[in-house]
Amino acid sequence: MALSGGVDRGSHSMDKSITLPPDEIFRNLENAKRFAIDIGGSLTKLAYYSTVQHKVAKVRSFDHSAKVSLQETDGDPLYEISVQEEITARLHFIKFENAYIETCLDFIKDHLVNTETKVIKATGGGAHKFKDLIEKKLKLKVDKEDEMTCLIKGCNFVLKNIPHEAFVYAKHADSEFRFQHTHPDIFPYLLINIGSGVSIVKVEAEDKFERIGGSSIGGGTFWGLGALLTKTKRFDELLQLASKGQHTNVDMLVKDIYGGAYGSLGLTGDLIASSFGKSATTDKEFSKEDMAKSLLHMISNDIGQLACLYAKLHNLTRVYFGGFFIRGHPVTMHTITYSINFFTKGEVQALFLRHEGYLGAIGAFLKGAEEDNPNQYSWGENYAGSSGLMSVSPELNPVQRARSGTFDMLEMDRLERQLVNLPLLQDPTSYIPDTVDLTEDVLAREYWLYCFEEALDGVVKRAIASQKDQPKAVERAEKFRQKYRHKLQTLRHQPFAYGSLTVRSLLDTREHCLNEFNFPDPYSKIKQKENDMALKYYLKVVKSVEELSWEQRQFTLVKGLLAGNVFDWGAKAVSDVLESDPEFGFEQAKQQLQERPWLVDAYNQWIERLKGPPHKCALFFVDNSGIDIILGVFPFIRELLIRGTEVVLASNSGPALNDVTNSELQILTERIAAMDPVIHTALKEDRLALVQNGSSSPCLDLSRLDKVLATVVRERGTDLVIIEGMGRAIHTNYYAMLSCESLKLAVIKNSWLAERLGGKIFSVVFKYEVPSKAQG
């Protein structure tokens, strides 16, 4: 069976010409349990919980406890890498037309293995209509849930777990979707749900909301009056007519009455004075398009003014719009946006949601899963299995307007760690992790999409090499290539598909696709080899540094940190060198570095600060394995420890490129401690702590960090944050404002980016910042 674009609504037979395999839509059904369904007037949204078996790379230390000298363990591998199966939880949400419901239920029935599931939670107006069909097909009892409760629960869930969930719609801008980085505290907010009528709900906490108002003039009014005026019975067709109409042919404007603006009342001439006003005084026939547009403006303006009055009355600035009337339609989003902007004089923005259509299904699912308490976890969108937001502008892509047969998917993975803000963010509400928004910067977007496409062959090669002995590695790597290339093509046409397009989201999408095809850590063997190699030189580097004068030592340590940061397999300029010259080492990297003055050079201010009292505690977000962490970072933090500063090393929870993971760092640190009494003592006295950051990305979002790390930062009175590397300090956090001193340092290993910043390849960024209040 194939689910496809054309459907015979009478018999549910499928047109085979446009096919999408059902197992690519209803994924992991064999492990599914807990179903929920939200059936609206034309769309069905299905939700279910499933478990996914993934391969994960685990590292385990060999027993070196009896061997303290480096020479004795020469040639022994530091740790072994094993690939193990791990089961993780995933939420699946699928949206499709009601015409497909019987076929989809048949497919689910045939593939549902889990017999523990007895109930399906249901919400939406169509839940009653399809109740018997669902119970007959799935042999599950339909348990109906309150629609508004489900809507609010779903809204809270997406706002908390998807950073780029909310967006402002700007019709005439280069990028029509402008995403808002969600504030960690999502409450309170106003939700305007525009279905047949309008409900206005004030949401104050997870389970605290009230309907504070509403109106009978909503989507049903637009549809009903529109059908009477234009004889058009379909809602989407009515909107299509409106998008082509000119409301000024039907509406009476201020200038039609006064000949221009009405200055004393502050009314501009092109403002609507009377909706449909011209139809009473003119004998001519009006076009369907013009009447539909006038009607759309009339209803949107009415809803907009109502929303503004309630927002003002309750002192709320976050106003989200959803419901059947919105449903991602550019023409309704534009008229609502215009109305809100006009009535609040730009003080309140109309916010829309990427996954607005799923809210009811998510909420119904959460109601059914309360005993598992999904809200105690953090969840992350799985880009590999989610369709992303599509533009449905009639002008942009007429094919997408024909919505019949589009299956839309959203997948959310349960994260092992609960994620929170870094307590040291100066203002969490204005923090934006990413330095460049590729959704809006067309030149940068073209470059980076080209860059990731160019790098694809290398990633495939690396993935196969990491699993030479594994069956079907070549076949899986090919599937990865196809999937990731398809994602890049989608993003070329719809850069807003997963929120703001950034270098970080491109990297994360690649990691998700690699995981999807069981390549959990393609760089594991490279990291192992580089770690073993770098350890042999550790004592030599430390001894040579100790012989220098204080000033020389500080500069050598910084230079070592920067030289170590050159060893990044994520940068093509570097990976090409490392592939062709395996002997390329620490000293050669130092020679590659830009001479001072650097591109961004606050070294003198940093040295002056070091002449003062020691910092209480330094939090260091580390980057690459091998030379970077062992010969760059460790000698640097060793000096901090000698000065009397506690150090917290924050590393990735899961693998990404050749970045060091927390489990690898634990083993490396033990090994270094066995050679170096300074590190040994610091560990023993708990002045050196290793904490995972909760991320598996080469970049860093300081608003989504492991809760344990946030606690450690607070308890230790951290007063210095060091962020290292292009991914964490340039692509993200370059402009991040912290409430304590910070050091952001990186070597620019991409010539295009270096030129854009005004430098050349291997230019150095050494940015030392002191918050303004601390300066005063």
Tab-separated table of N, CA, C and O in Angstrom, residues 659-763:
chain	number	residue	atom	x	y	z
A	659	ASP	N	34.369	16.613	18.464
A	659	ASP	CA	34.292	17.260	19.776
A	659	ASP	C	34.418	16.209	20.879
A	659	ASP	O	33.888	15.100	20.751
A	660	VAL	N	35.094	16.592	21.942
A	660	VAL	CA	35.295	15.654	23.049
A	660	VAL	C	33.975	15.497	23.808
A	660	VAL	O	33.268	16.474	24.059
A	661	THR	N	33.618	14.260	24.138
A	661	THR	CA	32.396	14.023	24.913
A	661	THR	C	32.764	13.900	26.393
A	661	THR	O	33.922	13.668	26.744
A	662	ASN	N	31.745	14.001	27.233
A	662	ASN	CA	31.985	13.938	28.670
A	662	ASN	C	32.612	12.611	29.082
A	662	ASN	O	33.535	12.583	29.908
A	663	SER	N	32.136	11.496	28.493
A	663	SER	CA	32.699	10.189	28.900
A	663	SER	C	34.159	10.072	28.467
A	663	SER	O	34.984	9.500	29.179
A	664	GLU	N	34.504	10.638	27.290
A	664	GLU	CA	35.906	10.626	26.846
A	664	GLU	C	36.752	11.512	27.759
A	664	GLU	O	37.874	11.156	28.140
A	665	LEU	N	36.197	12.662	28.121
A	665	LEU	CA	36.951	13.615	28.941
A	665	LEU	C	37.243	13.054	30.337
A	665	LEU	O	38.309	13.310	30.907
A	666	GLN	N	36.301	12.272	30.873
A	666	GLN	CA	36.520	11.644	32.189
A	666	GLN	C	37.783	10.771	32.132
A	666	GLN	O	38.635	10.822	33.022
A	667	ILE	N	37.900	9.985	31.058
A	667	ILE	CA	39.041	9.060	30.919
A	667	ILE	C	40.340	9.840	30.691
A	667	ILE	O	41.374	9.553	31.307
A	668	LEU	N	40.271	10.853	29.812
A	668	LEU	CA	41.470	11.674	29.538
A	668	LEU	C	41.974	12.348	30.811
A	668	LEU	O	43.175	12.401	31.075
A	669	THR	N	41.035	12.875	31.600
A	669	THR	CA	41.415	13.606	32.818
A	669	THR	C	42.075	12.667	33.825
A	669	THR	O	43.084	13.019	34.452
A	670	GLU	N	41.510	11.467	33.957
A	670	GLU	CA	42.127	10.463	34.866
A	670	GLU	C	43.562	10.188	34.434
A	670	GLU	O	44.472	10.098	35.251
A	671	ARG	N	43.742	10.051	33.139
A	671	ARG	CA	45.071	9.720	32.606
A	671	ARG	C	46.060	10.873	32.828
A	671	ARG	O	47.215	10.665	33.184
A	672	ILE	N	45.579	12.102	32.598
A	672	ILE	CA	46.448	13.273	32.811
A	672	ILE	C	46.776	13.419	34.296
A	672	ILE	O	47.907	13.721	34.674
A	673	ALA	N	45.758	13.169	35.147
A	673	ALA	CA	45.966	13.263	36.603
A	673	ALA	C	47.022	12.271	37.072
A	673	ALA	O	47.778	12.535	38.023
A	674	ALA	N	47.113	11.117	36.405
A	674	ALA	CA	48.121	10.113	36.778
A	674	ALA	C	49.535	10.590	36.465
A	674	ALA	O	50.504	10.116	37.052
A	675	MET	N	49.653	11.571	35.549
A	675	MET	CA	50.979	12.097	35.183
A	675	MET	C	51.285	13.421	35.864
A	675	MET	O	52.435	13.801	36.002
A	676	ASP	N	50.228	14.181	36.210
A	676	ASP	CA	50.410	15.581	36.609
A	676	ASP	C	49.819	15.814	38.000
A	676	ASP	O	48.598	15.784	38.180
A	677	PRO	N	50.690	16.044	38.995
A	677	PRO	CA	50.201	16.225	40.373
A	677	PRO	C	49.240	17.412	40.527
A	677	PRO	O	48.346	17.377	41.378
A	678	VAL	N	49.396	18.451	39.701
A	678	VAL	CA	48.505	19.633	39.810
A	678	VAL	C	47.064	19.214	39.491
A	678	VAL	O	46.129	19.538	40.229
A	679	ILE	N	46.901	18.468	38.409
A	679	ILE	CA	45.557	18.008	38.007
A	679	ILE	C	45.052	16.967	39.015
A	679	ILE	O	43.878	16.987	39.407
A	680	HIS	N	45.949	16.091	39.439
A	680	HIS	CA	45.582	15.045	40.406
A	680	HIS	C	45.020	15.662	41.693
A	680	HIS	O	43.955	15.271	42.175
A	681	THR	N	45.741	16.650	42.222
A	681	THR	CA	45.315	17.303	43.481
A	681	THR	C	44.005	18.056	43.279
A	681	THR	O	43.103	18.003	44.130
A	682	ALA	N	43.884	18.768	42.148
A	682	ALA	CA	42.667	19.551	41.885
A	682	ALA	C	41.442	18.642	41.819
A	682	ALA	O	40.371	18.973	42.348
A	683	LEU	N	41.616	17.466	41.214
A	683	LEU	CA	40.499	16.513	41.146
A	683	LEU	C	40.143	15.995	42.532
A	683	LEU	O	38.973	15.929	42.913
A	684	LYS	N	41.191	15.651	43.272
A	684	LYS	CA	41.002	15.081	44.615
A	684	LYS	C	40.296	16.071	45.540
A	684	LYS	O	39.442	15.713	46.341
A	685	GLU	N	40.679	17.363	45.400
A	685	GLU	CA	40.102	18.403	46.276
A	685	GLU	C	38.809	18.998	45.696
A	685	GLU	O	38.282	19.974	46.214
A	686	ASP	N	38.341	18.423	44.584
A	686	ASP	CA	37.124	18.894	43.909
A	686	ASP	C	37.224	20.354	43.455
A	686	ASP	O	36.244	21.088	43.447
A	687	ARG	N	38.443	20.764	43.090
A	687	ARG	CA	38.596	22.121	42.529
A	687	ARG	C	38.550	22.056	40.998
A	687	ARG	O	38.522	23.066	40.330
A	688	LEU	N	38.578	20.830	40.470
A	688	LEU	CA	38.385	20.615	39.035
A	688	LEU	C	37.200	19.662	38.890
A	688	LEU	O	37.211	18.556	39.431
A	689	ALA	N	36.167	20.136	38.206
A	689	ALA	CA	34.958	19.315	38.032
A	689	ALA	C	34.661	19.146	36.544
A	689	ALA	O	34.888	20.064	35.747
A	690	LEU	N	34.190	17.958	36.176
A	690	LEU	CA	33.816	17.676	34.784
A	690	LEU	C	32.306	17.485	34.737
A	690	LEU	O	31.770	16.633	35.429
A	691	VAL	N	31.638	18.308	33.927
A	691	VAL	CA	30.176	18.249	33.867
A	691	VAL	C	29.736	18.229	32.416
A	691	VAL	O	30.321	18.920	31.578
A	692	GLN	N	28.692	17.445	32.127
A	692	GLN	CA	28.214	17.453	30.739
A	692	GLN	C	27.296	18.646	30.506
A	692	GLN	O	26.637	19.129	31.426
A	693	ASN	N	27.264	19.108	29.245
A	693	ASN	CA	26.489	20.326	28.964
A	693	ASN	C	25.074	20.042	28.466
A	693	ASN	O	24.285	20.966	28.240
A	694	GLY	N	24.722	18.759	28.277
A	694	GLY	CA	23.361	18.435	27.837
A	694	GLY	C	23.167	18.499	26.337
A	694	GLY	O	22.063	18.330	25.837
A	695	SER	N	24.246	18.732	25.579
A	695	SER	CA	24.129	18.936	24.131
A	695	SER	C	24.872	17.861	23.349
A	695	SER	O	25.796	17.232	23.860
A	696	SER	N	24.439	17.658	22.100
A	696	SER	CA	25.184	16.786	21.172
A	696	SER	C	25.382	17.557	19.880
A	696	SER	O	25.176	17.038	18.784
A	697	SER	N	25.775	18.807	20.046
A	697	SER	CA	25.905	19.702	18.889
A	697	SER	C	27.290	20.331	18.892
A	697	SER	O	27.866	20.557	19.960
A	698	PRO	N	27.845	20.648	17.711
A	698	PRO	CA	29.127	21.356	17.671
A	698	PRO	C	28.970	22.837	18.053
A	698	PRO	O	29.951	23.545	18.184
A	699	CYS	N	27.708	23.278	18.205
A	699	CYS	CA	27.435	24.667	18.620
A	699	CYS	C	26.909	24.647	20.048
A	699	CYS	O	26.866	23.610	20.687
A	700	LEU	N	26.475	25.807	20.539
A	700	LEU	CA	26.108	25.898	21.955
A	700	LEU	C	24.952	26.866	22.148
A	700	LEU	O	25.044	28.034	21.783
A	701	ASP	N	23.856	26.349	22.712
A	701	ASP	CA	22.707	27.190	23.066
A	701	ASP	C	22.688	27.313	24.587
A	701	ASP	O	22.384	26.354	25.289
A	702	LEU	N	23.034	28.493	25.084
A	702	LEU	CA	23.159	28.689	26.535
A	702	LEU	C	21.799	28.737	27.239
A	702	LEU	O	21.738	28.818	28.463
A	703	SER	N	20.704	28.658	26.463
A	703	SER	CA	19.384	28.623	27.105
A	703	SER	C	18.872	27.181	27.221
A	703	SER	O	17.802	26.942	27.755
A	704	ARG	N	19.658	26.226	26.709
A	704	ARG	CA	19.267	24.811	26.806
A	704	ARG	C	20.479	23.991	27.262
A	704	ARG	O	21.122	23.307	26.476
A	705	LEU	N	20.787	24.122	28.563
A	705	LEU	CA	21.946	23.432	29.148
A	705	LEU	C	21.482	22.472	30.237
A	705	LEU	O	20.442	22.679	30.862
A	706	ASP	N	22.308	21.462	30.475
A	706	ASP	CA	22.010	20.486	31.510
A	706	ASP	C	21.748	21.180	32.852
A	706	ASP	O	22.514	22.037	33.294
A	707	LYS	N	20.651	20.759	33.483
A	707	LYS	CA	20.251	21.359	34.767
A	707	LYS	C	21.347	21.193	35.832
A	707	LYS	O	21.551	22.069	36.667
A	708	VAL	N	22.054	20.048	35.790
A	708	VAL	CA	23.126	19.798	36.771
A	708	VAL	C	24.237	20.836	36.592
A	708	VAL	O	24.782	21.360	37.575
A	709	LEU	N	24.563	21.146	35.336
A	709	LEU	CA	25.597	22.155	35.060
A	709	LEU	C	25.189	23.512	35.631
A	709	LEU	O	25.996	24.206	36.264
A	710	ALA	N	23.921	23.879	35.423
A	710	ALA	CA	23.420	25.166	35.945
A	710	ALA	C	23.559	25.222	37.474
A	710	ALA	O	23.949	26.249	38.035
A	711	THR	N	23.274	24.100	38.129
A	711	THR	CA	23.387	24.041	39.603
A	711	THR	C	24.844	24.208	40.033
A	711	THR	O	25.150	24.967	40.964
A	712	VAL	N	25.751	23.507	39.360
A	712	VAL	CA	27.193	23.586	39.683
A	712	VAL	C	27.686	25.027	39.514
A	712	VAL	O	28.411	25.562	40.365
A	713	VAL	N	27.284	25.662	38.430
A	713	VAL	CA	27.692	27.047	38.137
A	713	VAL	C	27.250	27.978	39.274
A	713	VAL	O	28.005	28.834	39.738
A	714	ARG	N	26.006	27.757	39.721
A	714	ARG	CA	25.458	28.617	40.784
A	714	ARG	C	26.173	28.353	42.116
A	714	ARG	O	26.601	29.276	42.794
A	715	GLU	N	26.307	27.076	42.450
A	715	GLU	CA	26.888	26.715	43.764
A	715	GLU	C	28.341	27.136	43.890
A	715	GLU	O	28.810	27.460	44.974
A	716	ARG	N	29.082	27.127	42.787
A	716	ARG	CA	30.517	27.440	42.861
A	716	ARG	C	30.804	28.929	42.689
A	716	ARG	O	31.968	29.330	42.686
A	717	GLY	N	29.764	29.727	42.501
A	717	GLY	CA	29.975	31.177	42.347
A	717	GLY	C	30.820	31.513	41.124
A	717	GLY	O	31.772	32.310	41.200
A	718	THR	N	30.510	30.899	40.012
A	718	THR	CA	31.292	31.085	38.772
A	718	THR	C	31.352	32.557	38.368
A	718	THR	O	30.321	33.224	38.296
A	719	ASP	N	32.558	33.056	38.116
A	719	ASP	CA	32.713	34.480	37.752
A	719	ASP	C	33.521	34.668	36.462
A	719	ASP	O	33.907	35.771	36.101
A	720	LEU	N	33.806	33.541	35.766
A	720	LEU	CA	34.474	33.624	34.466
A	720	LEU	C	33.940	32.489	33.585
A	720	LEU	O	33.891	31.340	34.011
A	721	VAL	N	33.505	32.842	32.366
A	721	VAL	CA	33.056	31.828	31.404
A	721	VAL	C	33.982	31.879	30.194
A	721	VAL	O	34.212	32.954	29.627
A	722	ILE	N	34.533	30.722	29.819
A	722	ILE	CA	35.406	30.654	28.643
A	722	ILE	C	34.703	29.778	27.603
A	722	ILE	O	34.318	28.643	27.900
A	723	ILE	N	34.524	30.329	26.415
A	723	ILE	CA	33.876	29.578	25.333
A	723	ILE	C	34.871	29.485	24.183
A	723	ILE	O	35.380	30.503	23.707
A	724	GLU	N	35.139	28.248	23.756
A	724	GLU	CA	36.205	28.022	22.781
A	724	GLU	C	35.639	27.425	21.499
A	724	GLU	O	34.751	26.578	21.533
A	725	GLY	N	36.174	27.872	20.369
A	725	GLY	CA	35.891	27.214	19.098
A	725	GLY	C	34.913	27.961	18.211
A	725	GLY	O	34.092	28.737	18.676
A	726	MET	N	34.990	27.692	16.911
A	726	MET	CA	34.149	28.378	15.932
A	726	MET	C	32.667	28.118	16.157
A	726	MET	O	31.846	29.020	16.091
A	727	GLY	N	32.323	26.853	16.428
A	727	GLY	CA	30.904	26.510	16.597
A	727	GLY	C	30.285	27.186	17.795
A	727	GLY	O	29.175	27.719	17.726
A	728	ARG	N	31.013	27.192	18.935
A	728	ARG	CA	30.444	27.692	20.191
A	728	ARG	C	30.650	29.192	20.415
A	728	ARG	O	29.887	29.829	21.127
A	729	ALA	N	31.747	29.744	19.826
A	729	ALA	CA	32.070	31.152	20.126
A	729	ALA	C	31.915	32.092	18.928
A	729	ALA	O	31.933	33.309	19.110
A	730	ILE	N	31.765	31.534	17.709
A	730	ILE	CA	31.604	32.403	16.528
A	730	ILE	C	30.219	32.203	15.908
A	730	ILE	O	29.431	33.133	15.818
A	731	HIS	N	29.906	30.950	15.504
A	731	HIS	CA	28.579	30.681	14.924
A	731	HIS	C	27.487	30.905	15.962
A	731	HIS	O	26.365	31.291	15.628
A	732	THR	N	27.811	30.618	17.221
A	732	THR	CA	26.874	30.914	18.319
A	732	THR	C	27.625	31.689	19.398
A	732	THR	O	28.851	31.584	19.519
A	733	ASN	N	26.886	32.484	20.148
A	733	ASN	CA	27.375	33.184	21.356
A	733	ASN	C	28.358	34.321	21.124
A	733	ASN	O	28.882	34.875	22.088
A	734	TYR	N	28.625	34.677	19.879
A	734	TYR	CA	29.568	35.769	19.641
A	734	TYR	C	29.070	37.057	20.305
A	734	TYR	O	29.849	37.838	20.838
A	735	TYR	N	27.755	37.253	20.277
A	735	TYR	CA	27.169	38.465	20.877
A	735	TYR	C	26.494	38.194	22.223
A	735	TYR	O	25.804	39.060	22.750
A	736	ALA	N	26.660	36.993	22.761
A	736	ALA	CA	25.989	36.657	24.033
A	736	ALA	C	26.507	37.549	25.156
A	736	ALA	O	27.715	37.701	25.336
A	737	MET	N	25.580	38.133	25.904
A	737	MET	CA	25.939	39.011	27.023
A	737	MET	C	25.807	38.222	28.328
A	737	MET	O	24.728	37.700	28.635
A	738	LEU	N	26.916	38.161	29.068
A	738	LEU	CA	26.908	37.416	30.328
A	738	LEU	C	27.026	38.368	31.508
A	738	LEU	O	27.507	39.489	31.370
A	739	SER	N	26.589	37.896	32.678
A	739	SER	CA	26.621	38.758	33.867
A	739	SER	C	27.961	38.674	34.596
A	739	SER	O	28.144	39.269	35.646
A	740	CYS	N	28.910	37.895	34.030
A	740	CYS	CA	30.255	37.825	34.610
A	740	CYS	C	31.273	38.005	33.482
A	740	CYS	O	30.897	38.152	32.320
A	741	GLU	N	32.545	37.990	33.823
A	741	GLU	CA	33.587	38.120	32.790
A	741	GLU	C	33.516	36.927	31.832
A	741	GLU	O	33.165	35.819	32.245
A	742	SER	N	33.863	37.175	30.582
A	742	SER	CA	33.857	36.069	29.626
A	742	SER	C	35.014	36.199	28.647
A	742	SER	O	35.477	37.299	28.341
A	743	LEU	N	35.443	35.036	28.173
A	743	LEU	CA	36.512	34.951	27.189
A	743	LEU	C	35.987	34.081	26.060
A	743	LEU	O	35.588	32.942	26.289
A	744	LYS	N	35.918	34.657	24.855
A	744	LYS	CA	35.469	33.869	23.694
A	744	LYS	C	36.637	33.824	22.735
A	744	LYS	O	37.138	34.880	22.329
A	745	LEU	N	37.079	32.630	22.415
A	745	LEU	CA	38.262	32.550	21.554
A	745	LEU	C	38.121	31.449	20.530
A	745	LEU	O	37.537	30.398	20.790
A	746	ALA	N	38.627	31.728	19.344
A	746	ALA	CA	38.533	30.759	18.253
A	746	ALA	C	39.509	31.132	17.152
A	746	ALA	O	39.932	32.285	17.037
A	747	VAL	N	39.860	30.136	16.357
A	747	VAL	CA	40.621	30.365	15.127
A	747	VAL	C	39.629	30.188	13.979
A	747	VAL	O	38.911	29.183	13.924
A	748	ILE	N	39.567	31.174	13.082
A	748	ILE	CA	38.621	31.105	11.964
A	748	ILE	C	39.218	30.204	10.881
A	748	ILE	O	40.188	30.580	10.226
A	749	LYS	N	38.609	29.016	10.726
A	749	LYS	CA	39.190	28.022	9.808
A	749	LYS	C	38.387	27.925	8.515
A	749	LYS	O	38.371	26.897	7.851
A	750	ASN	N	37.699	28.998	8.178
A	750	ASN	CA	36.904	29.032	6.945
A	750	ASN	C	37.175	30.379	6.289
A	750	ASN	O	36.938	31.428	6.886
A	751	SER	N	37.727	30.349	5.061
A	751	SER	CA	38.198	31.611	4.451
A	751	SER	C	37.044	32.565	4.136
A	751	SER	O	37.169	33.778	4.285
A	752	TRP	N	35.866	32.018	3.752
A	752	TRP	CA	34.718	32.880	3.450
A	752	TRP	C	34.283	33.653	4.702
A	752	TRP	O	34.075	34.855	4.672
A	753	LEU	N	34.189	32.919	5.824
A	753	LEU	CA	33.778	33.544	7.081
A	753	LEU	C	34.830	34.550	7.547
A	753	LEU	O	34.510	35.649	8.005
A	754	ALA	N	36.115	34.174	7.404
A	754	ALA	CA	37.212	35.065	7.811
A	754	ALA	C	37.135	36.376	7.036
A	754	ALA	O	37.228	37.467	7.619
A	755	GLU	N	36.927	36.282	5.721
A	755	GLU	CA	36.827	37.492	4.895
A	755	GLU	C	35.635	38.335	5.306
A	755	GLU	O	35.691	39.553	5.346
A	756	ARG	N	34.540	37.676	5.623
A	756	ARG	CA	33.335	38.394	6.028
A	756	ARG	C	33.575	39.175	7.320
A	756	ARG	O	33.009	40.237	7.534
A	757	LEU	N	34.407	38.601	8.190
A	757	LEU	CA	34.723	39.275	9.459
A	757	LEU	C	35.882	40.261	9.305
A	757	LEU	O	36.310	40.875	10.273
A	758	GLY	N	36.407	40.345	8.072
A	758	GLY	CA	37.484	41.308	7.815
A	758	GLY	C	38.875	40.733	7.997
A	758	GLY	O	39.842	41.476	8.172
A	759	GLY	N	39.007	39.400	7.971
A	759	GLY	CA	40.329	38.786	8.160
A	759	GLY	C	40.624	37.758	7.084
A	759	GLY	O	40.027	37.753	6.016
A	760	LYS	N	41.585	36.878	7.392
A	760	LYS	CA	41.960	35.796	6.470
A	760	LYS	C	41.840	34.486	7.226
A	760	LYS	O	41.669	34.474	8.445
A	761	ILE	N	42.001	33.373	6.484
A	761	ILE	CA	41.918	32.069	7.138
A	761	ILE	C	42.990	31.973	8.231
A	761	ILE	O	44.079	32.515	8.082
A	762	PHE	N	42.650	31.321	9.332
A	762	PHE	CA	43.473	31.197	10.554
A	762	PHE	C	43.624	32.527	11.300
A	762	PHE	O	44.532	32.685	12.105
A	763	SER	N	42.700	33.479	11.017
A	763	SER	CA	42.629	34.688	11.856
A	763	SER	C	42.174	34.283	13.253
A	763	SER	O	41.453	33.292	13.416
